[in-house]
Amino acid sequence: MHMILRITLIVSGFITLFLGILGIVLPLLPTTPFLLLSAACFVRSSDRLYHWLITNKWFGKYIRDFREKRGIPLKAKIIGVSVLWVSMFSSAFFFVDLWVIRVLMILIGAFFTYVMLSFKTLR
Protein backbone atom coordinates (compact mmCIF):
# COMPACT_ATOMS: atom_id res chain seq x y z
CA MET A 1 0.00 0.00 0.00
CA HIS A 2 1.23 3.46 -0.77
CA MET A 3 2.81 4.96 2.38
CA ILE A 4 0.83 8.25 2.23
CA LEU A 5 -2.49 6.37 2.04
CA ARG A 6 -1.45 4.12 4.93
CA ILE A 7 -0.49 7.10 7.11
CA THR A 8 -3.71 8.90 6.18
CA LEU A 9 -5.77 5.86 7.21
CA ILE A 10 -3.89 5.49 10.51
CA VAL A 11 -4.36 9.19 11.36
CA SER A 12 -8.04 8.97 10.35
CA GLY A 13 -8.40 5.87 12.52
CA PHE A 14 -7.06 7.69 15.57
CA ILE A 15 -9.20 10.77 14.90
CA THR A 16 -12.37 8.69 14.60
CA LEU A 17 -11.37 6.67 17.66
CA PHE A 18 -11.00 9.90 19.63
CA LEU A 19 -14.40 11.11 18.38
CA GLY A 20 -15.94 7.76 19.32
CA ILE A 21 -14.52 8.02 22.83
CA LEU A 22 -15.88 11.57 23.09
CA GLY A 23 -19.23 10.21 21.95
CA ILE A 24 -19.41 8.13 25.11
CA VAL A 25 -19.80 11.28 27.20
CA LEU A 26 -21.23 13.76 24.66
CA PRO A 27 -24.82 12.81 23.88
CA LEU A 28 -25.07 14.11 20.30
CA LEU A 29 -21.80 12.61 19.12
CA PRO A 30 -22.43 9.01 18.00
CA THR A 31 -20.05 6.44 19.45
CA THR A 32 -20.70 3.36 17.33
CA PRO A 33 -20.19 4.83 13.84
CA PHE A 34 -16.90 6.44 14.85
CA LEU A 35 -15.58 3.25 16.47
CA LEU A 36 -16.59 1.23 13.42
CA LEU A 37 -14.96 3.76 11.11
CA SER A 38 -11.81 3.61 13.21
CA ALA A 39 -11.78 -0.18 12.89
CA ALA A 40 -12.28 0.11 9.11
CA CYS A 41 -9.33 2.52 8.84
CA PHE A 42 -7.08 0.29 10.94
CA VAL A 43 -8.00 -2.95 9.15
CA ARG A 44 -6.88 -1.35 5.87
CA SER A 45 -3.69 0.18 7.24
CA SER A 46 -2.27 -1.71 10.22
CA ASP A 47 -2.94 -5.25 11.43
CA ARG A 48 -1.37 -4.38 14.77
CA LEU A 49 -3.62 -1.36 15.40
CA TYR A 50 -6.73 -3.23 14.24
CA HIS A 51 -5.93 -6.13 16.58
CA TRP A 52 -5.30 -3.68 19.43
CA LEU A 53 -8.65 -1.97 18.79
CA ILE A 54 -10.85 -5.05 18.63
CA THR A 55 -9.14 -6.66 21.64
CA ASN A 56 -9.24 -3.46 23.72
CA LYS A 57 -10.89 -4.10 27.10
CA TRP A 58 -13.12 -0.99 26.96
CA PHE A 59 -14.58 -0.98 23.46
CA GLY A 60 -13.22 -4.04 21.66
CA LYS A 61 -16.16 -6.25 22.63
CA TYR A 62 -18.54 -3.44 21.69
CA ILE A 63 -17.04 -3.25 18.17
CA ARG A 64 -16.95 -7.03 17.74
CA ASP A 65 -20.55 -7.44 18.94
CA PHE A 66 -21.83 -4.73 16.64
CA ARG A 67 -19.82 -6.00 13.67
CA GLU A 68 -20.78 -9.66 14.15
CA LYS A 69 -24.31 -9.43 15.56
CA ARG A 70 -25.46 -6.00 14.30
CA GLY A 71 -26.74 -4.99 17.72
CA ILE A 72 -26.13 -2.98 20.87
CA PRO A 73 -26.18 -4.42 24.42
CA LEU A 74 -29.22 -3.48 26.52
CA LYS A 75 -27.03 -1.81 29.16
CA ALA A 76 -25.41 0.44 26.50
CA LYS A 77 -28.85 1.40 25.16
CA ILE A 78 -30.15 2.29 28.62
CA ILE A 79 -27.07 4.34 29.49
CA GLY A 80 -26.98 6.03 26.08
CA VAL A 81 -30.65 7.04 26.05
CA SER A 82 -30.51 8.15 29.70
CA VAL A 83 -27.44 10.33 29.25
CA LEU A 84 -28.90 11.76 26.06
CA TRP A 85 -32.14 12.87 27.69
CA VAL A 86 -30.58 14.15 30.92
CA SER A 87 -28.21 16.27 28.82
CA MET A 88 -30.94 17.42 26.44
CA PHE A 89 -33.43 18.41 29.10
CA SER A 90 -30.87 20.11 31.33
CA SER A 91 -29.44 22.02 28.37
CA ALA A 92 -32.83 22.92 26.89
CA PHE A 93 -34.44 24.14 30.09
CA PHE A 94 -31.51 25.58 32.07
CA PHE A 95 -29.24 27.05 29.40
CA VAL A 96 -31.41 27.88 26.39
CA ASP A 97 -33.93 30.72 26.36
CA LEU A 98 -35.38 30.43 22.86
CA TRP A 99 -38.30 27.99 22.63
CA VAL A 100 -37.46 27.22 18.99
CA ILE A 101 -34.04 25.93 20.03
CA ARG A 102 -35.62 23.93 22.85
CA VAL A 103 -38.01 22.25 20.42
CA LEU A 104 -35.15 21.59 18.00
CA MET A 105 -33.09 20.00 20.78
CA ILE A 106 -36.00 17.75 21.77
CA LEU A 107 -36.50 16.70 18.13
CA ILE A 108 -32.79 15.93 17.77
CA GLY A 109 -32.92 13.91 20.99
CA ALA A 110 -35.93 11.99 19.72
CA PHE A 111 -34.14 11.22 16.45
CA PHE A 112 -31.03 9.87 18.19
CA THR A 113 -33.18 7.89 20.61
CA TYR A 114 -34.91 6.30 17.63
CA VAL A 115 -31.55 5.50 16.03
CA MET A 116 -30.20 3.87 19.19
CA LEU A 117 -33.35 1.88 19.84
CA SER A 118 -33.70 0.75 16.23
CA PHE A 119 -30.67 -1.54 16.48
CA LYS A 120 -31.15 -5.10 17.70
CA THR A 121 -30.75 -5.49 21.48
CA LEU A 122 -28.01 -7.91 22.52
CA ARG A 123 -28.42 -9.70 25.83
PDB file of C-alpha atoms in Angstrom:
ATOM      1  CA  MET A   1       0.000   0.000   0.000  1.00  0.00           C
ATOM      2  CA  HIS A   2       1.231   3.461  -0.770  1.00  0.00           C
ATOM      3  CA  MET A   3       2.806   4.964   2.376  1.00  0.00           C
ATOM      4  CA  ILE A   4       0.833   8.255   2.226  1.00  0.00           C
ATOM      5  CA  LEU A   5      -2.493   6.374   2.037  1.00  0.00           C
ATOM      6  CA  ARG A   6      -1.447   4.122   4.927  1.00  0.00           C
ATOM      7  CA  ILE A   7      -0.488   7.098   7.114  1.00  0.00           C
ATOM      8  CA  THR A   8      -3.714   8.900   6.183  1.00  0.00           C
ATOM      9  CA  LEU A   9      -5.766   5.859   7.211  1.00  0.00           C
ATOM     10  CA  ILE A  10      -3.892   5.495  10.506  1.00  0.00           C
ATOM     11  CA  VAL A  11      -4.357   9.186  11.359  1.00  0.00           C
ATOM     12  CA  SER A  12      -8.043   8.970  10.349  1.00  0.00           C
ATOM     13  CA  GLY A  13      -8.400   5.871  12.518  1.00  0.00           C
ATOM     14  CA  PHE A  14      -7.059   7.688  15.567  1.00  0.00           C
ATOM     15  CA  ILE A  15      -9.203  10.775  14.900  1.00  0.00           C
ATOM     16  CA  THR A  16     -12.371   8.691  14.596  1.00  0.00           C
ATOM     17  CA  LEU A  17     -11.370   6.669  17.656  1.00  0.00           C
ATOM     18  CA  PHE A  18     -11.000   9.902  19.633  1.00  0.00           C
ATOM     19  CA  LEU A  19     -14.403  11.111  18.379  1.00  0.00           C
ATOM     20  CA  GLY A  20     -15.941   7.764  19.319  1.00  0.00           C
ATOM     21  CA  ILE A  21     -14.519   8.016  22.828  1.00  0.00           C
ATOM     22  CA  LEU A  22     -15.880  11.567  23.091  1.00  0.00           C
ATOM     23  CA  GLY A  23     -19.230  10.212  21.954  1.00  0.00           C
ATOM     24  CA  ILE A  24     -19.405   8.125  25.111  1.00  0.00           C
ATOM     25  CA  VAL A  25     -19.801  11.280  27.201  1.00  0.00           C
ATOM     26  CA  LEU A  26     -21.227  13.757  24.665  1.00  0.00           C
ATOM     27  CA  PRO A  27     -24.822  12.810  23.880  1.00  0.00           C
ATOM     28  CA  LEU A  28     -25.073  14.111  20.302  1.00  0.00           C
ATOM     29  CA  LEU A  29     -21.799  12.613  19.121  1.00  0.00           C
ATOM     30  CA  PRO A  30     -22.425   9.015  17.998  1.00  0.00           C
ATOM     31  CA  THR A  31     -20.045   6.441  19.446  1.00  0.00           C
ATOM     32  CA  THR A  32     -20.698   3.363  17.329  1.00  0.00           C
ATOM     33  CA  PRO A  33     -20.190   4.835  13.837  1.00  0.00           C
ATOM     34  CA  PHE A  34     -16.900   6.441  14.849  1.00  0.00           C
ATOM     35  CA  LEU A  35     -15.578   3.255  16.468  1.00  0.00           C
ATOM     36  CA  LEU A  36     -16.592   1.225  13.415  1.00  0.00           C
ATOM     37  CA  LEU A  37     -14.965   3.758  11.105  1.00  0.00           C
ATOM     38  CA  SER A  38     -11.807   3.609  13.206  1.00  0.00           C
ATOM     39  CA  ALA A  39     -11.784  -0.182  12.885  1.00  0.00           C
ATOM     40  CA  ALA A  40     -12.275   0.113   9.109  1.00  0.00           C
ATOM     41  CA  CYS A  41      -9.333   2.517   8.841  1.00  0.00           C
ATOM     42  CA  PHE A  42      -7.077   0.293  10.941  1.00  0.00           C
ATOM     43  CA  VAL A  43      -7.995  -2.948   9.151  1.00  0.00           C
ATOM     44  CA  ARG A  44      -6.876  -1.345   5.865  1.00  0.00           C
ATOM     45  CA  SER A  45      -3.686   0.184   7.236  1.00  0.00           C
ATOM     46  CA  SER A  46      -2.275  -1.711  10.218  1.00  0.00           C
ATOM     47  CA  ASP A  47      -2.939  -5.245  11.426  1.00  0.00           C
ATOM     48  CA  ARG A  48      -1.367  -4.375  14.771  1.00  0.00           C
ATOM     49  CA  LEU A  49      -3.620  -1.356  15.404  1.00  0.00           C
ATOM     50  CA  TYR A  50      -6.735  -3.230  14.245  1.00  0.00           C
ATOM     51  CA  HIS A  51      -5.932  -6.126  16.580  1.00  0.00           C
ATOM     52  CA  TRP A  52      -5.301  -3.677  19.434  1.00  0.00           C
ATOM     53  CA  LEU A  53      -8.651  -1.974  18.787  1.00  0.00           C
ATOM     54  CA  ILE A  54     -10.848  -5.045  18.631  1.00  0.00           C
ATOM     55  CA  THR A  55      -9.144  -6.661  21.644  1.00  0.00           C
ATOM     56  CA  ASN A  56      -9.239  -3.463  23.723  1.00  0.00           C
ATOM     57  CA  LYS A  57     -10.893  -4.103  27.097  1.00  0.00           C
ATOM     58  CA  TRP A  58     -13.119  -0.991  26.962  1.00  0.00           C
ATOM     59  CA  PHE A  59     -14.581  -0.982  23.462  1.00  0.00           C
ATOM     60  CA  GLY A  60     -13.224  -4.038  21.657  1.00  0.00           C
ATOM     61  CA  LYS A  61     -16.159  -6.250  22.632  1.00  0.00           C
ATOM     62  CA  TYR A  62     -18.539  -3.437  21.686  1.00  0.00           C
ATOM     63  CA  ILE A  63     -17.044  -3.247  18.170  1.00  0.00           C
ATOM     64  CA  ARG A  64     -16.948  -7.033  17.742  1.00  0.00           C
ATOM     65  CA  ASP A  65     -20.552  -7.440  18.941  1.00  0.00           C
ATOM     66  CA  PHE A  66     -21.832  -4.734  16.640  1.00  0.00           C
ATOM     67  CA  ARG A  67     -19.823  -6.005  13.675  1.00  0.00           C
ATOM     68  CA  GLU A  68     -20.781  -9.659  14.152  1.00  0.00           C
ATOM     69  CA  LYS A  69     -24.311  -9.434  15.559  1.00  0.00           C
ATOM     70  CA  ARG A  70     -25.458  -5.997  14.299  1.00  0.00           C
ATOM     71  CA  GLY A  71     -26.740  -4.994  17.718  1.00  0.00           C
ATOM     72  CA  ILE A  72     -26.129  -2.981  20.869  1.00  0.00           C
ATOM     73  CA  PRO A  73     -26.184  -4.416  24.421  1.00  0.00           C
ATOM     74  CA  LEU A  74     -29.218  -3.481  26.524  1.00  0.00           C
ATOM     75  CA  LYS A  75     -27.026  -1.811  29.155  1.00  0.00           C
ATOM     76  CA  ALA A  76     -25.413   0.436  26.499  1.00  0.00           C
ATOM     77  CA  LYS A  77     -28.846   1.399  25.159  1.00  0.00           C
ATOM     78  CA  ILE A  78     -30.155   2.292  28.619  1.00  0.00           C
ATOM     79  CA  ILE A  79     -27.073   4.345  29.494  1.00  0.00           C
ATOM     80  CA  GLY A  80     -26.982   6.025  26.078  1.00  0.00           C
ATOM     81  CA  VAL A  81     -30.647   7.044  26.051  1.00  0.00           C
ATOM     82  CA  SER A  82     -30.515   8.152  29.705  1.00  0.00           C
ATOM     83  CA  VAL A  83     -27.436  10.330  29.254  1.00  0.00           C
ATOM     84  CA  LEU A  84     -28.897  11.759  26.055  1.00  0.00           C
ATOM     85  CA  TRP A  85     -32.143  12.870  27.686  1.00  0.00           C
ATOM     86  CA  VAL A  86     -30.585  14.149  30.919  1.00  0.00           C
ATOM     87  CA  SER A  87     -28.213  16.266  28.817  1.00  0.00           C
ATOM     88  CA  MET A  88     -30.940  17.421  26.438  1.00  0.00           C
ATOM     89  CA  PHE A  89     -33.435  18.412  29.105  1.00  0.00           C
ATOM     90  CA  SER A  90     -30.873  20.108  31.329  1.00  0.00           C
ATOM     91  CA  SER A  91     -29.437  22.025  28.367  1.00  0.00           C
ATOM     92  CA  ALA A  92     -32.825  22.916  26.889  1.00  0.00           C
ATOM     93  CA  PHE A  93     -34.438  24.142  30.090  1.00  0.00           C
ATOM     94  CA  PHE A  94     -31.508  25.575  32.069  1.00  0.00           C
ATOM     95  CA  PHE A  95     -29.238  27.053  29.398  1.00  0.00           C
ATOM     96  CA  VAL A  96     -31.414  27.881  26.389  1.00  0.00           C
ATOM     97  CA  ASP A  97     -33.929  30.722  26.363  1.00  0.00           C
ATOM     98  CA  LEU A  98     -35.378  30.425  22.862  1.00  0.00           C
ATOM     99  CA  TRP A  99     -38.302  27.995  22.632  1.00  0.00           C
ATOM    100  CA  VAL A 100     -37.457  27.218  18.993  1.00  0.00           C
ATOM    101  CA  ILE A 101     -34.039  25.935  20.029  1.00  0.00           C
ATOM    102  CA  ARG A 102     -35.618  23.928  22.848  1.00  0.00           C
ATOM    103  CA  VAL A 103     -38.009  22.253  20.421  1.00  0.00           C
ATOM    104  CA  LEU A 104     -35.150  21.587  17.998  1.00  0.00           C
ATOM    105  CA  MET A 105     -33.093  19.998  20.776  1.00  0.00           C
ATOM    106  CA  ILE A 106     -36.005  17.753  21.770  1.00  0.00           C
ATOM    107  CA  LEU A 107     -36.501  16.699  18.133  1.00  0.00           C
ATOM    108  CA  ILE A 108     -32.785  15.927  17.770  1.00  0.00           C
ATOM    109  CA  GLY A 109     -32.917  13.910  20.993  1.00  0.00           C
ATOM    110  CA  ALA A 110     -35.931  11.987  19.720  1.00  0.00           C
ATOM    111  CA  PHE A 111     -34.141  11.217  16.454  1.00  0.00           C
ATOM    112  CA  PHE A 112     -31.031   9.872  18.187  1.00  0.00           C
ATOM    113  CA  THR A 113     -33.180   7.885  20.614  1.00  0.00           C
ATOM    114  CA  TYR A 114     -34.911   6.300  17.629  1.00  0.00           C
ATOM    115  CA  VAL A 115     -31.549   5.496  16.026  1.00  0.00           C
ATOM    116  CA  MET A 116     -30.195   3.867  19.189  1.00  0.00           C
ATOM    117  CA  LEU A 117     -33.348   1.881  19.839  1.00  0.00           C
ATOM    118  CA  SER A 118     -33.697   0.746  16.230  1.00  0.00           C
ATOM    119  CA  PHE A 119     -30.671  -1.535  16.484  1.00  0.00           C
ATOM    120  CA  LYS A 120     -31.153  -5.104  17.704  1.00  0.00           C
ATOM    121  CA  THR A 121     -30.749  -5.491  21.478  1.00  0.00           C
ATOM    122  CA  LEU A 122     -28.014  -7.906  22.519  1.00  0.00           C
ATOM    123  CA  ARG A 123     -28.419  -9.700  25.831  1.00  0.00           C
TER     124      ARG A 123
END
